[in-house]
Amino acid sequence: MEINPFEVVKKQIDIVAEVMGLNSSIVQFLKRIERSLIVSIPILMDDGRLKIFEGFRVQHSTVRGPGKGGLRYAPSVNIDEVKALATWMTWKCSLLNLPLGGAKGGICVDPKKLSKRELERLTRRFTAEIINIIGPDIDIPAPDMNTDAQIMAWIMDSYSSQKGRTIPGVVTGKPVEIGGSVGRESATGMGLYYIIEAFCEKLNLDLKSQRIIIQGFGNVGGTIASILYNQGCKVLAVSDISGGIYNPNGLNINKLLEWTQKGKYLKDYEDNVNEIISNAVLLSTECDILIPAAMENQITQINANEIKCKIILEGANGPTTPEADQILFNKGIHVIPDILANAGGV
C-alpha cells in the first residue's frame, strides 16, 4: 500500500493540535502550502534525444524567514513528497529556533542514468525555471538525496550569471572553495551522533555496548555508521537500495564504505562472514538502536509490531507514520524524531 507523505503530515498536525488545544483556523493554516511550483524541464540528451523531466519547488512557510530545504533527485519524487518534506523543514527550523522557514525541491529523475553533462544541463535548466522564487532572502536550496556540492555549484553559477554578480548565499552545501562550509557533508551524521550520545547518557546507557542497525548507507547513514564504528560501537547491519548486510558480531564499516564509495551495492559485497538480508528483514532484526536513514514511511502500522529495539533514531525525514508511532509508544520504544535527530544538516 502506497502512503501519501503529505497526508501523513496532516495526520501529524491533527495529533499534535489536539494535544496542544490549537484553534482550528491555526490548524488549517499549518496544513496549507504557501507556494508550490511544478515545472517541465526539457533536456537535450547526449544521444540527441529530447527528454522532458518534471521538477518541483515548494515553500511551506516563510513566516520565520527565507525558505530552507534540500533538493533531491530520485525517480520517486512527486509533489506530495516535496510538500511533506517542506513542511517538516518548517518544523525543524522552528524547533532549532533558526530564522528560516521550510522549503524543499526535487526532480523526478534517476541521476545514475544521466551523464555528468546531462546532469549539469538538467540542473542549470531547473535553476532557470525556479530562479524567481529562490535567493538568499527568499528560498535557499541545499543538497539532499542524490545531490551534492557539485549540483549546488551549478545552481549558484547559473543563478549568479542571471543576477550579474556572484551570490554564494543562494545555496548551502556548495564546495568549500567557493564559499561552502567545512564539515557540511558530515553535519547530519554528526548531529545524529551527538543526539544519540546525549540520549543514552540521559537513560544511563553505555552507547558503546548498544547493538546498532542502520537502514540507509548514503551520506547520512554512512556517516553515522562510520562515526559509531570508529567510536567502538557494534553495528550489526546496514543497508542501501539493493538490500542489507548483517553480521551478529558486528560489521567492518570502514571496509563497507570503501566498497560503496566505488559505486558498488552492498548486496554484491564479496564476503563469507556476512549475511545478505532484505531491507524488510533488517528493520525487524533485534537490536538496541535502530536508525532509519533512508526514505520516508519505512516503519508503518504493517511492520511496527515487528520492530525489536529500545530506541529509534530517525535519520531520514518522516520514516515513521503516525499509526506506527502509536504502536511503538505502546511497546515502550523511544523514538527520537527526525526534526530533532537529523537537524544537524540544516
PDB file of C-alpha atoms in Angstrom, residues 114-278:
ATOM      1  CA  LEU A 114      22.471  10.511 -16.735  1.00  0.00           C
ATOM      2  CA  SER A 115      25.943  11.517 -17.823  1.00  0.00           C
ATOM      3  CA  LYS A 116      27.647  14.364 -15.988  1.00  0.00           C
ATOM      4  CA  ARG A 117      26.914  16.703 -18.896  1.00  0.00           C
ATOM      5  CA  GLU A 118      23.234  15.727 -18.898  1.00  0.00           C
ATOM      6  CA  LEU A 119      23.072  16.209 -15.128  1.00  0.00           C
ATOM      7  CA  GLU A 120      24.580  19.674 -15.457  1.00  0.00           C
ATOM      8  CA  ARG A 121      22.135  20.676 -18.200  1.00  0.00           C
ATOM      9  CA  LEU A 122      19.229  19.394 -16.100  1.00  0.00           C
ATOM     10  CA  THR A 123      20.364  21.307 -13.009  1.00  0.00           C
ATOM     11  CA  ARG A 124      21.025  24.565 -14.839  1.00  0.00           C
ATOM     12  CA  ARG A 125      17.676  24.456 -16.687  1.00  0.00           C
ATOM     13  CA  PHE A 126      15.835  23.677 -13.443  1.00  0.00           C
ATOM     14  CA  THR A 127      17.563  26.661 -11.835  1.00  0.00           C
ATOM     15  CA  ALA A 128      16.357  28.872 -14.678  1.00  0.00           C
ATOM     16  CA  GLU A 129      12.795  27.640 -14.144  1.00  0.00           C
ATOM     17  CA  ILE A 130      12.759  28.414 -10.398  1.00  0.00           C
ATOM     18  CA  ILE A 131      15.074  31.451 -10.410  1.00  0.00           C
ATOM     19  CA  ASN A 132      12.316  33.915  -9.487  1.00  0.00           C
ATOM     20  CA  ILE A 133      11.371  32.082  -6.287  1.00  0.00           C
ATOM     21  CA  ILE A 134      14.833  31.326  -4.860  1.00  0.00           C
ATOM     22  CA  GLY A 135      17.535  33.556  -3.413  1.00  0.00           C
ATOM     23  CA  PRO A 136      19.330  34.319  -0.129  1.00  0.00           C
ATOM     24  CA  ASP A 137      16.319  36.263   1.165  1.00  0.00           C
ATOM     25  CA  ILE A 138      13.613  34.091  -0.434  1.00  0.00           C
ATOM     26  CA  ASP A 139      14.433  30.376  -0.511  1.00  0.00           C
ATOM     27  CA  ILE A 140      17.805  28.634  -0.147  1.00  0.00           C
ATOM     28  CA  PRO A 141      18.265  25.147  -1.675  1.00  0.00           C
ATOM     29  CA  ALA A 142      20.741  22.616  -0.271  1.00  0.00           C
ATOM     30  CA  PRO A 143      21.970  19.085  -1.039  1.00  0.00           C
ATOM     31  CA  ASP A 144      19.642  16.170  -0.370  1.00  0.00           C
ATOM     32  CA  MET A 145      19.162  12.693  -1.800  1.00  0.00           C
ATOM     33  CA  ASN A 146      21.428  12.172  -4.857  1.00  0.00           C
ATOM     34  CA  THR A 147      22.549  15.809  -4.948  1.00  0.00           C
ATOM     35  CA  ASP A 148      25.876  17.151  -3.741  1.00  0.00           C
ATOM     36  CA  ALA A 149      28.275  20.094  -3.692  1.00  0.00           C
ATOM     37  CA  GLN A 150      28.705  19.952  -7.478  1.00  0.00           C
ATOM     38  CA  ILE A 151      24.961  20.310  -8.030  1.00  0.00           C
ATOM     39  CA  MET A 152      24.916  23.284  -5.659  1.00  0.00           C
ATOM     40  CA  ALA A 153      27.847  24.863  -7.531  1.00  0.00           C
ATOM     41  CA  TRP A 154      25.924  24.641 -10.815  1.00  0.00           C
ATOM     42  CA  ILE A 155      22.872  26.249  -9.196  1.00  0.00           C
ATOM     43  CA  MET A 156      24.982  29.035  -7.693  1.00  0.00           C
ATOM     44  CA  ASP A 157      26.744  29.686 -11.006  1.00  0.00           C
ATOM     45  CA  SER A 158      23.514  29.739 -13.037  1.00  0.00           C
ATOM     46  CA  TYR A 159      21.766  31.989 -10.521  1.00  0.00           C
ATOM     47  CA  SER A 160      24.736  34.366 -10.236  1.00  0.00           C
ATOM     48  CA  SER A 161      25.072  34.612 -14.023  1.00  0.00           C
ATOM     49  CA  GLN A 162      21.457  35.751 -14.308  1.00  0.00           C
ATOM     50  CA  LYS A 163      21.839  38.282 -11.488  1.00  0.00           C
ATOM     51  CA  GLY A 164      25.088  39.741 -12.824  1.00  0.00           C
ATOM     52  CA  ARG A 165      27.180  39.136  -9.717  1.00  0.00           C
ATOM     53  CA  THR A 166      28.406  36.251  -7.575  1.00  0.00           C
ATOM     54  CA  ILE A 167      25.812  35.293  -4.952  1.00  0.00           C
ATOM     55  CA  PRO A 168      27.181  32.449  -2.795  1.00  0.00           C
ATOM     56  CA  GLY A 169      24.233  32.654  -0.375  1.00  0.00           C
ATOM     57  CA  VAL A 170      21.730  31.300  -2.892  1.00  0.00           C
ATOM     58  CA  VAL A 171      22.592  27.738  -1.791  1.00  0.00           C
ATOM     59  CA  THR A 172      24.268  25.948   1.083  1.00  0.00           C
ATOM     60  CA  GLY A 173      26.314  22.788   0.734  1.00  0.00           C
ATOM     61  CA  LYS A 174      28.430  24.152  -2.121  1.00  0.00           C
ATOM     62  CA  PRO A 175      32.173  23.379  -2.390  1.00  0.00           C
ATOM     63  CA  VAL A 176      34.362  24.949   0.291  1.00  0.00           C
ATOM     64  CA  GLU A 177      36.437  26.589  -2.456  1.00  0.00           C
ATOM     65  CA  ILE A 178      33.507  28.816  -3.456  1.00  0.00           C
ATOM     66  CA  GLY A 179      32.177  29.628  -0.007  1.00  0.00           C
ATOM     67  CA  GLY A 180      30.827  26.355   1.341  1.00  0.00           C
ATOM     68  CA  SER A 181      31.100  25.358   4.991  1.00  0.00           C
ATOM     69  CA  VAL A 182      33.768  22.917   6.178  1.00  0.00           C
ATOM     70  CA  GLY A 183      32.099  19.804   7.584  1.00  0.00           C
ATOM     71  CA  ARG A 184      28.785  20.295   5.762  1.00  0.00           C
ATOM     72  CA  GLU A 185      28.795  16.816   4.201  1.00  0.00           C
ATOM     73  CA  SER A 186      29.083  15.055   7.555  1.00  0.00           C
ATOM     74  CA  ALA A 187      26.911  17.508   9.524  1.00  0.00           C
ATOM     75  CA  THR A 188      23.707  15.445   9.540  1.00  0.00           C
ATOM     76  CA  GLY A 189      25.524  12.293  10.629  1.00  0.00           C
ATOM     77  CA  MET A 190      27.467  14.169  13.294  1.00  0.00           C
ATOM     78  CA  GLY A 191      24.222  15.640  14.586  1.00  0.00           C
ATOM     79  CA  LEU A 192      22.748  12.153  14.875  1.00  0.00           C
ATOM     80  CA  TYR A 193      25.742  11.059  16.910  1.00  0.00           C
ATOM     81  CA  TYR A 194      25.518  13.982  19.338  1.00  0.00           C
ATOM     82  CA  ILE A 195      21.792  13.359  19.816  1.00  0.00           C
ATOM     83  CA  ILE A 196      22.089   9.617  20.494  1.00  0.00           C
ATOM     84  CA  GLU A 197      25.103  10.190  22.746  1.00  0.00           C
ATOM     85  CA  ALA A 198      23.116  12.677  24.853  1.00  0.00           C
ATOM     86  CA  PHE A 199      20.025  10.454  24.879  1.00  0.00           C
ATOM     87  CA  CYS A 200      21.963   7.392  26.040  1.00  0.00           C
ATOM     88  CA  GLU A 201      23.576   9.487  28.759  1.00  0.00           C
ATOM     89  CA  LYS A 202      20.110  10.613  29.879  1.00  0.00           C
ATOM     90  CA  LEU A 203      18.980   6.974  30.133  1.00  0.00           C
ATOM     91  CA  ASN A 204      22.248   5.888  31.785  1.00  0.00           C
ATOM     92  CA  LEU A 205      23.069   3.635  28.827  1.00  0.00           C
ATOM     93  CA  ASP A 206      26.586   2.907  27.602  1.00  0.00           C
ATOM     94  CA  LEU A 207      26.443   3.789  23.901  1.00  0.00           C
ATOM     95  CA  LYS A 208      29.397   1.539  23.055  1.00  0.00           C
ATOM     96  CA  SER A 209      27.549  -1.512  24.393  1.00  0.00           C
ATOM     97  CA  GLN A 210      24.450  -0.918  22.240  1.00  0.00           C
ATOM     98  CA  ARG A 211      23.777  -3.091  19.187  1.00  0.00           C
ATOM     99  CA  ILE A 212      23.035  -0.819  16.242  1.00  0.00           C
ATOM    100  CA  ILE A 213      21.268  -1.320  12.909  1.00  0.00           C
ATOM    101  CA  ILE A 214      21.162   1.352  10.198  1.00  0.00           C
ATOM    102  CA  GLN A 215      18.837   1.481   7.197  1.00  0.00           C
ATOM    103  CA  GLY A 216      20.481   3.599   4.518  1.00  0.00           C
ATOM    104  CA  PHE A 217      24.186   3.842   3.762  1.00  0.00           C
ATOM    105  CA  GLY A 218      24.415   7.122   1.882  1.00  0.00           C
ATOM    106  CA  ASN A 219      25.594  10.480   3.152  1.00  0.00           C
ATOM    107  CA  VAL A 220      23.591  10.273   6.390  1.00  0.00           C
ATOM    108  CA  GLY A 221      23.603   6.537   7.102  1.00  0.00           C
ATOM    109  CA  GLY A 222      27.194   6.046   6.023  1.00  0.00           C
ATOM    110  CA  THR A 223      28.423   8.955   8.133  1.00  0.00           C
ATOM    111  CA  ILE A 224      26.678   7.905  11.349  1.00  0.00           C
ATOM    112  CA  ALA A 225      27.762   4.288  10.767  1.00  0.00           C
ATOM    113  CA  SER A 226      31.383   5.397  10.403  1.00  0.00           C
ATOM    114  CA  ILE A 227      31.277   7.601  13.496  1.00  0.00           C
ATOM    115  CA  LEU A 228      29.690   4.917  15.677  1.00  0.00           C
ATOM    116  CA  TYR A 229      32.042   2.205  14.387  1.00  0.00           C
ATOM    117  CA  ASN A 230      35.138   4.320  14.992  1.00  0.00           C
ATOM    118  CA  GLN A 231      33.867   5.156  18.471  1.00  0.00           C
ATOM    119  CA  GLY A 232      33.870   1.436  19.257  1.00  0.00           C
ATOM    120  CA  CYS A 233      30.166   0.688  18.766  1.00  0.00           C
ATOM    121  CA  LYS A 234      28.953  -2.581  17.255  1.00  0.00           C
ATOM    122  CA  VAL A 235      26.993  -2.034  14.039  1.00  0.00           C
ATOM    123  CA  LEU A 236      25.172  -5.283  13.260  1.00  0.00           C
ATOM    124  CA  ALA A 237      23.590  -4.367   9.929  1.00  0.00           C
ATOM    125  CA  VAL A 238      23.419  -1.648   7.291  1.00  0.00           C
ATOM    126  CA  SER A 239      21.536  -1.409   4.010  1.00  0.00           C
ATOM    127  CA  ASP A 240      21.269   0.505   0.763  1.00  0.00           C
ATOM    128  CA  ILE A 241      18.708   0.400  -2.044  1.00  0.00           C
ATOM    129  CA  SER A 242      19.888  -3.108  -3.030  1.00  0.00           C
ATOM    130  CA  GLY A 243      19.320  -4.643   0.409  1.00  0.00           C
ATOM    131  CA  GLY A 244      21.186  -5.132   3.641  1.00  0.00           C
ATOM    132  CA  ILE A 245      24.223  -6.870   5.054  1.00  0.00           C
ATOM    133  CA  TYR A 246      24.226  -8.404   8.557  1.00  0.00           C
ATOM    134  CA  ASN A 247      26.729  -9.838  11.000  1.00  0.00           C
ATOM    135  CA  PRO A 248      25.695 -10.602  14.608  1.00  0.00           C
ATOM    136  CA  ASN A 249      29.287  -9.976  15.697  1.00  0.00           C
ATOM    137  CA  GLY A 250      29.431  -6.558  14.037  1.00  0.00           C
ATOM    138  CA  LEU A 251      30.392  -5.287  10.585  1.00  0.00           C
ATOM    139  CA  ASN A 252      33.626  -3.688   9.455  1.00  0.00           C
ATOM    140  CA  ILE A 253      32.082  -0.370   8.438  1.00  0.00           C
ATOM    141  CA  ASN A 254      35.299   1.088   7.017  1.00  0.00           C
ATOM    142  CA  LYS A 255      35.607  -1.785   4.527  1.00  0.00           C
ATOM    143  CA  LEU A 256      31.948  -1.450   3.531  1.00  0.00           C
ATOM    144  CA  LEU A 257      32.372   2.282   2.940  1.00  0.00           C
ATOM    145  CA  GLU A 258      35.389   1.599   0.729  1.00  0.00           C
ATOM    146  CA  TRP A 259      33.196  -0.805  -1.248  1.00  0.00           C
ATOM    147  CA  THR A 260      30.211   1.524  -1.710  1.00  0.00           C
ATOM    148  CA  GLN A 261      32.409   4.535  -2.496  1.00  0.00           C
ATOM    149  CA  LYS A 262      33.428   2.648  -5.640  1.00  0.00           C
ATOM    150  CA  GLY A 263      29.784   2.820  -6.740  1.00  0.00           C
ATOM    151  CA  LYS A 264      29.050  -0.779  -5.743  1.00  0.00           C
ATOM    152  CA  TYR A 265      25.982  -2.117  -3.937  1.00  0.00           C
ATOM    153  CA  LEU A 266      26.053  -3.809  -0.536  1.00  0.00           C
ATOM    154  CA  LYS A 267      24.332  -6.926  -1.898  1.00  0.00           C
ATOM    155  CA  ASP A 268      27.376  -7.525  -4.096  1.00  0.00           C
ATOM    156  CA  TYR A 269      29.881  -7.301  -1.246  1.00  0.00           C
ATOM    157  CA  GLU A 270      32.043 -10.413  -1.507  1.00  0.00           C
ATOM    158  CA  ASP A 271      32.463 -11.847   1.961  1.00  0.00           C
ATOM    159  CA  ASN A 272      31.985 -15.266   3.532  1.00  0.00           C
ATOM    160  CA  VAL A 273      31.301 -13.845   7.003  1.00  0.00           C
ATOM    161  CA  ASN A 274      28.336 -11.534   6.496  1.00  0.00           C
ATOM    162  CA  GLU A 275      24.744 -12.398   5.584  1.00  0.00           C
ATOM    163  CA  ILE A 276      22.783 -10.600   2.862  1.00  0.00           C
ATOM    164  CA  ILE A 277      19.286  -9.600   4.040  1.00  0.00           C
ATOM    165  CA  SER A 278      16.406  -7.501   2.714  1.00  0.00           C
TER     166      SER A 278
END
